[in-house]
């Protein structure tokens, strides 16, 4: 075993670091990035940073050269992200564009479309959002109801879209979108779907932000009313939308390695700065036991990532590492937030960043954590994925595979 | 063996449920949540006083209903179920509790009738910021009847007319309790934002405020603990009520929300999650009921019963509130759905009289004492 | 609220205690009952004790007088059991006889049969076992395959039984048995069953004890080969066996209140007698936290029982109390056993009762506990019961309700 | 970045798996389980020595294979998977580890070649009965080269030829390690029944036994800890192997056992249980791998890596063994099924080098030191 980069990896890392040093400001004590999430100024800054990376040859590292990428490995892409995390740069707004939209376009779009959209996206000109989830769906992605209907009988007639999407990250600033619709409600659930891409400035789109518990609005609802999409913007065949969507989802990004706060190191810090009624908190056995449990989980997740990197460096496909890590990390974050507040006792409920330690990291995390256990694969869905795809256990009994979509029980 | 509330108490519960469903529906709670300027629902508070709830445990001679702790617990459970945004716990469990326990006859005559009528609101000020308040950490002090120091967060400190304050007698003195008029000179109050904005809290600064002793000098810490013990029991009922509300919400949602062509409540991942919440809530309820009995009968093991109720109810409510959101999926973590109001309240209540860790530790200490003194 | 007996309850308790004082030896330090489980001498002793109770009027307290019972309430039955638990008496071998066989006979047997069997059972002459579970069944009771076939076409022809039962407590000493069989494999699963009672000395029965992890053999396998049962010993109509079985199971005994060891008090004792590397174990925060959690559960279960007693004293039916208590207690016992051994550190694995504290209670419990989480309703089945019967959630999707039993998937 | 075993190590693993599947199938383990007189599988042990496993980490100059800790871990995982009933951990991780760490050149020459050949078996004697053995609890003592005292339980104490014994130097002296020939005078051994009868243990009484110092006088406690740290890592691999075996058994059973007309593995209660075991096992495996790396590279944070591996692997194995029985339902708690052999081994291993509680505590102590010394 060897935790060092290979010579090639080390060379790339050095190159990345040198470029970053010239083009961005390194993080340091008290240095924070100037635009917070939710601020409108963030988007132009993110575009500018993406463009600068594109010029420097660091946008789309693992994407083909002929469409503006660098044509290298996913591992190098991760190495760059690791290094980038040490600099004050805009939080990623391009992850869906690079991780979902571009791979889907590369698989299903025409050559002309690829030339038109992929380089523009890598250059930061175009930001994509992904319109899959619907209010009635939840974890049941294929239960979507947004209707697509041909405007006429011609083989290349436009499509008219009506429906309602939800949990669309970035819809309020995105230029383009990928969209799955139901074109045939009489077909079984997974067989009547059709997939498109579209311009978010098209008439008939209304975006409404969703306010979360945490007070932030990372997600939107998108209402489509008589939205018109040319047939040329269909990706995959009519009725083949589920297969195209699977392509999109298989390309979900490998996490950048930026850890969600608070994690072990944070709670360890908080414990060590806390005095209890009977001495230092770090001397309390109950607290030590929790710290030990969180350490082995945090360390385990870090090491599972090292295994993933190893697999990628050999050109292997990622395994279930992300499902395991997400399941473990999302729940641990909620536990740590809960415990951190308890440690502060009667004052633990105060949310003012000037009063609560670490600028109210624990209080904010308590409100963020529930979403973390649901978004991008709920705990329950992840356990299903692990038990079915890794252990090979049978799927849940399905009542919705064969029936026409129209006739499925919906509780309504 | 009759380990249950009486018929009269069931009637009281039905009345409370009906009244609160009507007067403290989620929309009313949300109105307080979304309005930073409002400390509580004033109309609701006055009506609760009119119904006699505020004076439940105050003897009739002081204008109260003269009922016992069990009756208070019946009301508390319903308050917890509906999240009713009022200073009930501060004024009734803590301030009234403190006066009944330690007040002189004159103090009782002065305060209790107004408390019973809801005309004056009391609160209790112990914490001094982040971290554990304990017998040697308190800095607020009283010299020659004049108080100096800072307390935060004080639940209902902005709504209250007076506070019961734990402070040192002199610069190095023992801890004692004091009554302080919060509208008097030398008192400054600022609202403090809390994890649950439906329950208002304040920072209170005392700069030469007049302070009147409550209870014997030097008894401050033991009185505080005794007041907290008694308050912990109705508080546990609020937590049980909240946990039950979360379980009811989650169950209802799981029955009616369909995914994969079936109600999500037909998946064992959801069924067993809700079964676990039911079990935790039943264990908490059983411990809370025993606390109610101990409260009404001034049982010698009231402190143990209180600690057990508090620990069990805090865990049940936090679990139920957390997994209610999880059961609701994406909608669960939106501002628009009510799940988060319970999640916030659950966390606030589990910190209110000191965190979970401390109550567990206290429970074991009490069991050690009980066992070594041969009781059981 | 009032934890005292009502005047009637108090009078009965006093009567029971007076009788017990005259007829049995009270437990005390160092006093243990002389026959251990598994010893053959236990059975005659248990019969003799049952007979003595019958003579004293304390056998079948809640059963009708005309069949030898006392005709009083279930609550009084529990009060007697509570008091009895203070005396050195044979561990219950009659719980299935009284709790399952007798109630089923009272509902479905002829008057003559009731007169013949019920008093004899209450007198200790006859011990019953219950033959329901089968190897292929597990938690799926109705999946049983033991075949019953009429020996001829007559309406009252004998039945010939062939099959294999498992988990039959007491089959090796029982005189009589209740039995569910499949009389019609072409009918849907729950509709082809028929119920009998039989003499365990009938030819064609072979009993083999099952050795458990713990080393004990509380259960048996029972093999039936061309076993003949007269039609008169059928309980309920042909094909109605499932309904009769439900009657049997609805009468499962309310637990006697004897707590399984180790529970909170035991581990609290062990902790208080243990010195760790850095001081007394009771001073360790991690241990205190566990004690607090176990206390609220043990106390909760005790109080839930008090609520059950309250309901019974009002003549109400028991609710889900036993499911909750069993789920909580069985798992807690395993946790406590595990922790108790850990507390003893490197020596914790020793199982010799002369070396391990409390006569190796923790080590024995570690081996007993897995069975406790499975027998008489596994954790998973109890959670299903609670979610379906208490919370009203939908049943699991069933694929086995409508199909003929013969055609059900069985994995073979 | 290459956080994985090498190709050669994968070959070693395949060889070990094949050999042990053949030579230590469940029936062979059960034969030792059910035979009280047999301490271990002698033929298996000799063949393991012939394959070079017993001398894996012993340098070639002493007749060993001269491989590193990673190779030992590869074998350990397979031993754990099959429950192979041999004194491997005592002789290889502990006794060999102790001699490599603290032995004089003469002692190495005396012992290591025989250890490598499996001709002599070593064990390590620390515990003195129930309860935590610690720096001030040890009573066994050595005066003028003669040992008096009692050690129990000593893993493989009956199978071993010599023991490394932690004892006081003199009546009040510091702790030191000693080599004692167990067939010599003044040594009495009695088998001790353990929760896992497939791993033999003894009580060893020393009454005037000849004892030769190992390592510097007074270093006994720190050496013991260092030996345990290094042993904890292959032990963690045994635990990971055991956990994986339980997961495999449970998964296989859940796929093939039908109830309610469907495989029980199609119920989420079972699926999610097994997913949780998978997650715990993967976390343990990741921590154990890091331990293997630390062992092979003598990394400064080896103690931290060892503690993390030990805690994670112990928890995973206990969980997997426990829930494997639960997944098997009624058959799971019969003597006849193999589930309990893993359940017993899981518990035994988690106590073997000191309980879970102590290793968690040690882990946090090490993290405190690391952090305060500025390392990472």
PDB file of N, CA, C and O in Angstrom, chain C residues 182-228:
ATOM      1  N   UNK C 182     -52.327 -29.013   7.105  1.00  0.00           N
ATOM      2  CA  UNK C 182     -52.866 -28.594   5.820  1.00  0.00           C
ATOM      3  C   UNK C 182     -53.706 -29.730   5.254  1.00  0.00           C
ATOM      4  O   UNK C 182     -53.187 -30.788   4.908  1.00  0.00           O
ATOM      5  N   UNK C 183     -54.998 -29.490   5.175  1.00  0.00           N
ATOM      6  CA  UNK C 183     -55.884 -30.528   4.649  1.00  0.00           C
ATOM      7  C   UNK C 183     -56.169 -30.315   3.164  1.00  0.00           C
ATOM      8  O   UNK C 183     -56.600 -31.230   2.479  1.00  0.00           O
ATOM      9  N   UNK C 184     -55.915 -29.105   2.655  1.00  0.00           N
ATOM     10  CA  UNK C 184     -56.215 -28.848   1.250  1.00  0.00           C
ATOM     11  C   UNK C 184     -55.134 -27.979   0.612  1.00  0.00           C
ATOM     12  O   UNK C 184     -55.213 -26.747   0.656  1.00  0.00           O
ATOM     13  N   UNK C 185     -54.141 -28.597  -0.004  1.00  0.00           N
ATOM     14  CA  UNK C 185     -53.041 -27.816  -0.590  1.00  0.00           C
ATOM     15  C   UNK C 185     -53.455 -27.044  -1.830  1.00  0.00           C
ATOM     16  O   UNK C 185     -52.697 -26.197  -2.294  1.00  0.00           O
ATOM     17  N   UNK C 186     -54.632 -27.326  -2.367  1.00  0.00           N
ATOM     18  CA  UNK C 186     -55.074 -26.597  -3.553  1.00  0.00           C
ATOM     19  C   UNK C 186     -55.759 -25.284  -3.196  1.00  0.00           C
ATOM     20  O   UNK C 186     -55.959 -24.432  -4.049  1.00  0.00           O
ATOM     21  N   UNK C 187     -56.128 -25.167  -1.939  1.00  0.00           N
ATOM     22  CA  UNK C 187     -56.788 -23.922  -1.510  1.00  0.00           C
ATOM     23  C   UNK C 187     -55.720 -22.876  -1.231  1.00  0.00           C
ATOM     24  O   UNK C 187     -54.560 -23.206  -1.010  1.00  0.00           O
ATOM     25  N   UNK C 188     -56.114 -21.591  -1.248  1.00  0.00           N
ATOM     26  CA  UNK C 188     -55.144 -20.574  -0.847  1.00  0.00           C
ATOM     27  C   UNK C 188     -54.646 -20.866   0.570  1.00  0.00           C
ATOM     28  O   UNK C 188     -55.347 -21.473   1.385  1.00  0.00           O
ATOM     29  N   UNK C 189     -53.456 -20.412   0.796  1.00  0.00           N
ATOM     30  CA  UNK C 189     -52.680 -20.672   2.004  1.00  0.00           C
ATOM     31  C   UNK C 189     -53.466 -20.712   3.324  1.00  0.00           C
ATOM     32  O   UNK C 189     -53.327 -21.642   4.114  1.00  0.00           O
ATOM     33  N   UNK C 190     -54.271 -19.679   3.561  1.00  0.00           N
ATOM     34  CA  UNK C 190     -54.945 -19.586   4.856  1.00  0.00           C
ATOM     35  C   UNK C 190     -56.263 -20.350   4.881  1.00  0.00           C
ATOM     36  O   UNK C 190     -56.944 -20.381   5.896  1.00  0.00           O
ATOM     37  N   UNK C 191     -56.639 -20.957   3.757  1.00  0.00           N
ATOM     38  CA  UNK C 191     -57.975 -21.546   3.686  1.00  0.00           C
ATOM     39  C   UNK C 191     -57.966 -23.056   3.652  1.00  0.00           C
ATOM     40  O   UNK C 191     -59.033 -23.671   3.645  1.00  0.00           O
ATOM     41  N   UNK C 192     -56.783 -23.662   3.620  1.00  0.00           N
ATOM     42  CA  UNK C 192     -56.740 -25.118   3.526  1.00  0.00           C
ATOM     43  C   UNK C 192     -56.245 -25.782   4.798  1.00  0.00           C
ATOM     44  O   UNK C 192     -55.682 -26.880   4.740  1.00  0.00           O
ATOM     45  N   UNK C 193     -56.442 -25.155   5.944  1.00  0.00           N
ATOM     46  CA  UNK C 193     -55.887 -25.687   7.189  1.00  0.00           C
ATOM     47  C   UNK C 193     -56.982 -26.330   8.058  1.00  0.00           C
ATOM     48  O   UNK C 193     -58.128 -25.887   8.043  1.00  0.00           O
ATOM     49  N   UNK C 194     -56.609 -27.369   8.811  1.00  0.00           N
ATOM     50  CA  UNK C 194     -57.537 -28.004   9.749  1.00  0.00           C
ATOM     51  C   UNK C 194     -56.803 -28.287  11.058  1.00  0.00           C
ATOM     52  O   UNK C 194     -55.613 -28.600  11.054  1.00  0.00           O
ATOM     53  N   UNK C 195     -57.537 -28.153  12.170  1.00  0.00           N
ATOM     54  CA  UNK C 195     -56.965 -28.096  13.519  1.00  0.00           C
ATOM     55  C   UNK C 195     -57.424 -29.309  14.319  1.00  0.00           C
ATOM     56  O   UNK C 195     -58.592 -29.681  14.272  1.00  0.00           O
ATOM     57  N   UNK C 196     -56.515 -29.914  15.079  1.00  0.00           N
ATOM     58  CA  UNK C 196     -56.831 -31.102  15.898  1.00  0.00           C
ATOM     59  C   UNK C 196     -56.221 -31.000  17.287  1.00  0.00           C
ATOM     60  O   UNK C 196     -55.338 -30.183  17.530  1.00  0.00           O
ATOM     61  N   UNK C 197     -56.704 -31.906  18.168  1.00  0.00           N
ATOM     62  CA  UNK C 197     -55.894 -32.177  19.362  1.00  0.00           C
ATOM     63  C   UNK C 197     -55.636 -33.673  19.391  1.00  0.00           C
ATOM     64  O   UNK C 197     -56.360 -34.461  18.781  1.00  0.00           O
ATOM     65  N   UNK C 198     -54.599 -34.072  20.087  1.00  0.00           N
ATOM     66  CA  UNK C 198     -54.215 -35.487  20.050  1.00  0.00           C
ATOM     67  C   UNK C 198     -53.441 -35.876  21.295  1.00  0.00           C
ATOM     68  O   UNK C 198     -52.942 -35.022  22.036  1.00  0.00           O
ATOM     69  N   UNK C 199     -53.364 -37.180  21.453  1.00  0.00           N
ATOM     70  CA  UNK C 199     -52.594 -37.766  22.544  1.00  0.00           C
ATOM     71  C   UNK C 199     -51.150 -37.935  22.074  1.00  0.00           C
ATOM     72  O   UNK C 199     -50.910 -38.519  21.021  1.00  0.00           O
ATOM     73  N   UNK C 200     -50.203 -37.443  22.858  1.00  0.00           N
ATOM     74  CA  UNK C 200     -48.803 -37.513  22.416  1.00  0.00           C
ATOM     75  C   UNK C 200     -48.244 -38.941  22.473  1.00  0.00           C
ATOM     76  O   UNK C 200     -47.137 -39.183  21.987  1.00  0.00           O
ATOM     77  N   UNK C 201     -49.011 -39.844  23.071  1.00  0.00           N
ATOM     78  CA  UNK C 201     -48.550 -41.234  23.061  1.00  0.00           C
ATOM     79  C   UNK C 201     -49.060 -42.005  21.834  1.00  0.00           C
ATOM     80  O   UNK C 201     -48.790 -43.199  21.702  1.00  0.00           O
ATOM     81  N   UNK C 202     -49.783 -41.333  20.946  1.00  0.00           N
ATOM     82  CA  UNK C 202     -50.273 -41.984  19.727  1.00  0.00           C
ATOM     83  C   UNK C 202     -49.092 -42.533  18.932  1.00  0.00           C
ATOM     84  O   UNK C 202     -48.034 -41.913  18.884  1.00  0.00           O
ATOM     85  N   UNK C 203     -49.299 -43.682  18.282  1.00  0.00           N
ATOM     86  CA  UNK C 203     -48.225 -44.209  17.431  1.00  0.00           C
ATOM     87  C   UNK C 203     -47.949 -43.256  16.262  1.00  0.00           C
ATOM     88  O   UNK C 203     -48.875 -42.592  15.777  1.00  0.00           O
ATOM     89  N   UNK C 204     -46.694 -43.208  15.845  1.00  0.00           N
ATOM     90  CA  UNK C 204     -46.341 -42.378  14.686  1.00  0.00           C
ATOM     91  C   UNK C 204     -45.734 -41.040  15.050  1.00  0.00           C
ATOM     92  O   UNK C 204     -45.499 -40.218  14.177  1.00  0.00           O
ATOM     93  N   UNK C 205     -45.486 -40.839  16.339  1.00  0.00           N
ATOM     94  CA  UNK C 205     -44.893 -39.571  16.765  1.00  0.00           C
ATOM     95  C   UNK C 205     -43.470 -39.804  17.231  1.00  0.00           C
ATOM     96  O   UNK C 205     -43.217 -40.678  18.052  1.00  0.00           O
ATOM     97  N   UNK C 206     -42.565 -39.024  16.695  1.00  0.00           N
ATOM     98  CA  UNK C 206     -41.195 -39.081  17.194  1.00  0.00           C
ATOM     99  C   UNK C 206     -40.760 -37.672  17.581  1.00  0.00           C
ATOM    100  O   UNK C 206     -40.915 -36.727  16.805  1.00  0.00           O
ATOM    101  N   UNK C 207     -40.239 -37.564  18.808  1.00  0.00           N
ATOM    102  CA  UNK C 207     -39.828 -36.252  19.319  1.00  0.00           C
ATOM    103  C   UNK C 207     -38.307 -36.214  19.417  1.00  0.00           C
ATOM    104  O   UNK C 207     -37.705 -37.116  19.979  1.00  0.00           O
ATOM    105  N   UNK C 208     -37.715 -35.164  18.829  1.00  0.00           N
ATOM    106  CA  UNK C 208     -36.262 -34.989  18.952  1.00  0.00           C
ATOM    107  C   UNK C 208     -35.958 -33.611  19.518  1.00  0.00           C
ATOM    108  O   UNK C 208     -36.376 -32.604  18.944  1.00  0.00           O
ATOM    109  N   UNK C 209     -35.222 -33.567  20.610  1.00  0.00           N
ATOM    110  CA  UNK C 209     -34.899 -32.247  21.179  1.00  0.00           C
ATOM    111  C   UNK C 209     -33.975 -31.455  20.256  1.00  0.00           C
ATOM    112  O   UNK C 209     -33.161 -32.040  19.539  1.00  0.00           O
ATOM    113  N   UNK C 210     -34.127 -30.147  20.302  1.00  0.00           N
ATOM    114  CA  UNK C 210     -33.247 -29.246  19.540  1.00  0.00           C
ATOM    115  C   UNK C 210     -32.266 -28.629  20.517  1.00  0.00           C
ATOM    116  O   UNK C 210     -32.676 -28.011  21.502  1.00  0.00           O
ATOM    117  N   UNK C 211     -31.002 -28.792  20.255  1.00  0.00           N
ATOM    118  CA  UNK C 211     -30.023 -28.186  21.139  1.00  0.00           C
ATOM    119  C   UNK C 211     -29.815 -26.736  20.715  1.00  0.00           C
ATOM    120  O   UNK C 211     -29.575 -26.439  19.547  1.00  0.00           O
ATOM    121  N   UNK C 212     -29.913 -25.835  21.693  1.00  0.00           N
ATOM    122  CA  UNK C 212     -29.748 -24.422  21.377  1.00  0.00           C
ATOM    123  C   UNK C 212     -28.307 -23.990  21.616  1.00  0.00           C
ATOM    124  O   UNK C 212     -27.517 -24.707  22.232  1.00  0.00           O
ATOM    125  N   UNK C 213     -28.021 -22.788  21.168  1.00  0.00           N
ATOM    126  CA  UNK C 213     -26.699 -22.213  21.404  1.00  0.00           C
ATOM    127  C   UNK C 213     -26.317 -22.300  22.863  1.00  0.00           C
ATOM    128  O   UNK C 213     -25.185 -22.576  23.225  1.00  0.00           O
ATOM    129  N   UNK C 214     -27.295 -22.018  23.716  1.00  0.00           N
ATOM    130  CA  UNK C 214     -27.061 -21.937  25.152  1.00  0.00           C
ATOM    131  C   UNK C 214     -26.726 -23.292  25.741  1.00  0.00           C
ATOM    132  O   UNK C 214     -26.372 -23.392  26.903  1.00  0.00           O
ATOM    133  N   UNK C 215     -26.863 -24.351  24.957  1.00  0.00           N
ATOM    134  CA  UNK C 215     -26.641 -25.695  25.472  1.00  0.00           C
ATOM    135  C   UNK C 215     -27.921 -26.343  25.966  1.00  0.00           C
ATOM    136  O   UNK C 215     -27.999 -27.561  26.092  1.00  0.00           O
ATOM    137  N   UNK C 216     -28.928 -25.531  26.265  1.00  0.00           N
ATOM    138  CA  UNK C 216     -30.202 -26.095  26.709  1.00  0.00           C
ATOM    139  C   UNK C 216     -31.012 -26.606  25.524  1.00  0.00           C
ATOM    140  O   UNK C 216     -30.753 -26.264  24.379  1.00  0.00           O
ATOM    141  N   UNK C 217     -32.011 -27.432  25.825  1.00  0.00           N
ATOM    142  CA  UNK C 217     -32.937 -27.899  24.796  1.00  0.00           C
ATOM    143  C   UNK C 217     -34.360 -27.608  25.243  1.00  0.00           C
ATOM    144  O   UNK C 217     -35.034 -28.459  25.800  1.00  0.00           O
ATOM    145  N   UNK C 218     -34.795 -26.399  25.039  1.00  0.00           N
ATOM    146  CA  UNK C 218     -36.162 -26.033  25.426  1.00  0.00           C
ATOM    147  C   UNK C 218     -37.174 -26.405  24.361  1.00  0.00           C
ATOM    148  O   UNK C 218     -38.369 -26.349  24.606  1.00  0.00           O
ATOM    149  N   UNK C 219     -36.691 -26.722  23.185  1.00  0.00           N
ATOM    150  CA  UNK C 219     -37.597 -26.938  22.065  1.00  0.00           C
ATOM    151  C   UNK C 219     -37.353 -28.323  21.469  1.00  0.00           C
ATOM    152  O   UNK C 219     -36.333 -28.948  21.725  1.00  0.00           O
ATOM    153  N   UNK C 220     -38.304 -28.756  20.651  1.00  0.00           N
ATOM    154  CA  UNK C 220     -38.189 -30.045  20.006  1.00  0.00           C
ATOM    155  C   UNK C 220     -38.605 -29.951  18.554  1.00  0.00           C
ATOM    156  O   UNK C 220     -39.332 -29.036  18.157  1.00  0.00           O
ATOM    157  N   UNK C 221     -38.162 -30.956  17.820  1.00  0.00           N
ATOM    158  CA  UNK C 221     -38.782 -31.245  16.542  1.00  0.00           C
ATOM    159  C   UNK C 221     -39.725 -32.421  16.779  1.00  0.00           C
ATOM    160  O   UNK C 221     -39.440 -33.299  17.594  1.00  0.00           O
ATOM    161  N   UNK C 222     -40.837 -32.423  16.075  1.00  0.00           N
ATOM    162  CA  UNK C 222     -41.776 -33.544  16.187  1.00  0.00           C
ATOM    163  C   UNK C 222     -42.055 -34.062  14.777  1.00  0.00           C
ATOM    164  O   UNK C 222     -42.492 -33.299  13.902  1.00  0.00           O
ATOM    165  N   UNK C 223     -41.754 -35.338  14.560  1.00  0.00           N
ATOM    166  CA  UNK C 223     -42.003 -35.964  13.263  1.00  0.00           C
ATOM    167  C   UNK C 223     -43.249 -36.839  13.374  1.00  0.00           C
ATOM    168  O   UNK C 223     -43.367 -37.640  14.301  1.00  0.00           O
ATOM    169  N   UNK C 224     -44.169 -36.654  12.458  1.00  0.00           N
ATOM    170  CA  UNK C 224     -45.409 -37.444  12.464  1.00  0.00           C
ATOM    171  C   UNK C 224     -45.454 -38.308  11.211  1.00  0.00           C
ATOM    172  O   UNK C 224     -45.379 -37.795  10.091  1.00  0.00           O
ATOM    173  N   UNK C 225     -45.559 -39.605  11.420  1.00  0.00           N
ATOM    174  CA  UNK C 225     -45.593 -40.534  10.291  1.00  0.00           C
ATOM    175  C   UNK C 225     -46.862 -41.393  10.392  1.00  0.00           C
ATOM    176  O   UNK C 225     -47.010 -42.178  11.338  1.00  0.00           O
ATOM    177  N   UNK C 226     -47.771 -41.181   9.455  1.00  0.00           N
ATOM    178  CA  UNK C 226     -49.040 -41.923   9.454  1.00  0.00           C
ATOM    179  C   UNK C 226     -49.705 -41.908  10.822  1.00  0.00           C
ATOM    180  O   UNK C 226     -50.276 -42.903  11.269  1.00  0.00           O
ATOM    181  N   UNK C 227     -49.622 -40.800  11.453  1.00  0.00           N
ATOM    182  CA  UNK C 227     -50.296 -40.591  12.741  1.00  0.00           C
ATOM    183  C   UNK C 227     -51.808 -40.535  12.497  1.00  0.00           C
ATOM    184  O   UNK C 227     -52.270 -39.838  11.602  1.00  0.00           O
ATOM    185  N   UNK C 228     -52.568 -41.286  13.303  1.00  0.00           N
ATOM    186  CA  UNK C 228     -54.017 -41.359  13.104  1.00  0.00           C
ATOM    187  C   UNK C 228     -54.730 -40.543  14.191  1.00  0.00           C
ATOM    188  O   UNK C 228     -54.453 -40.702  15.380  1.00  0.00           O
TER     189      UNK C 228
END
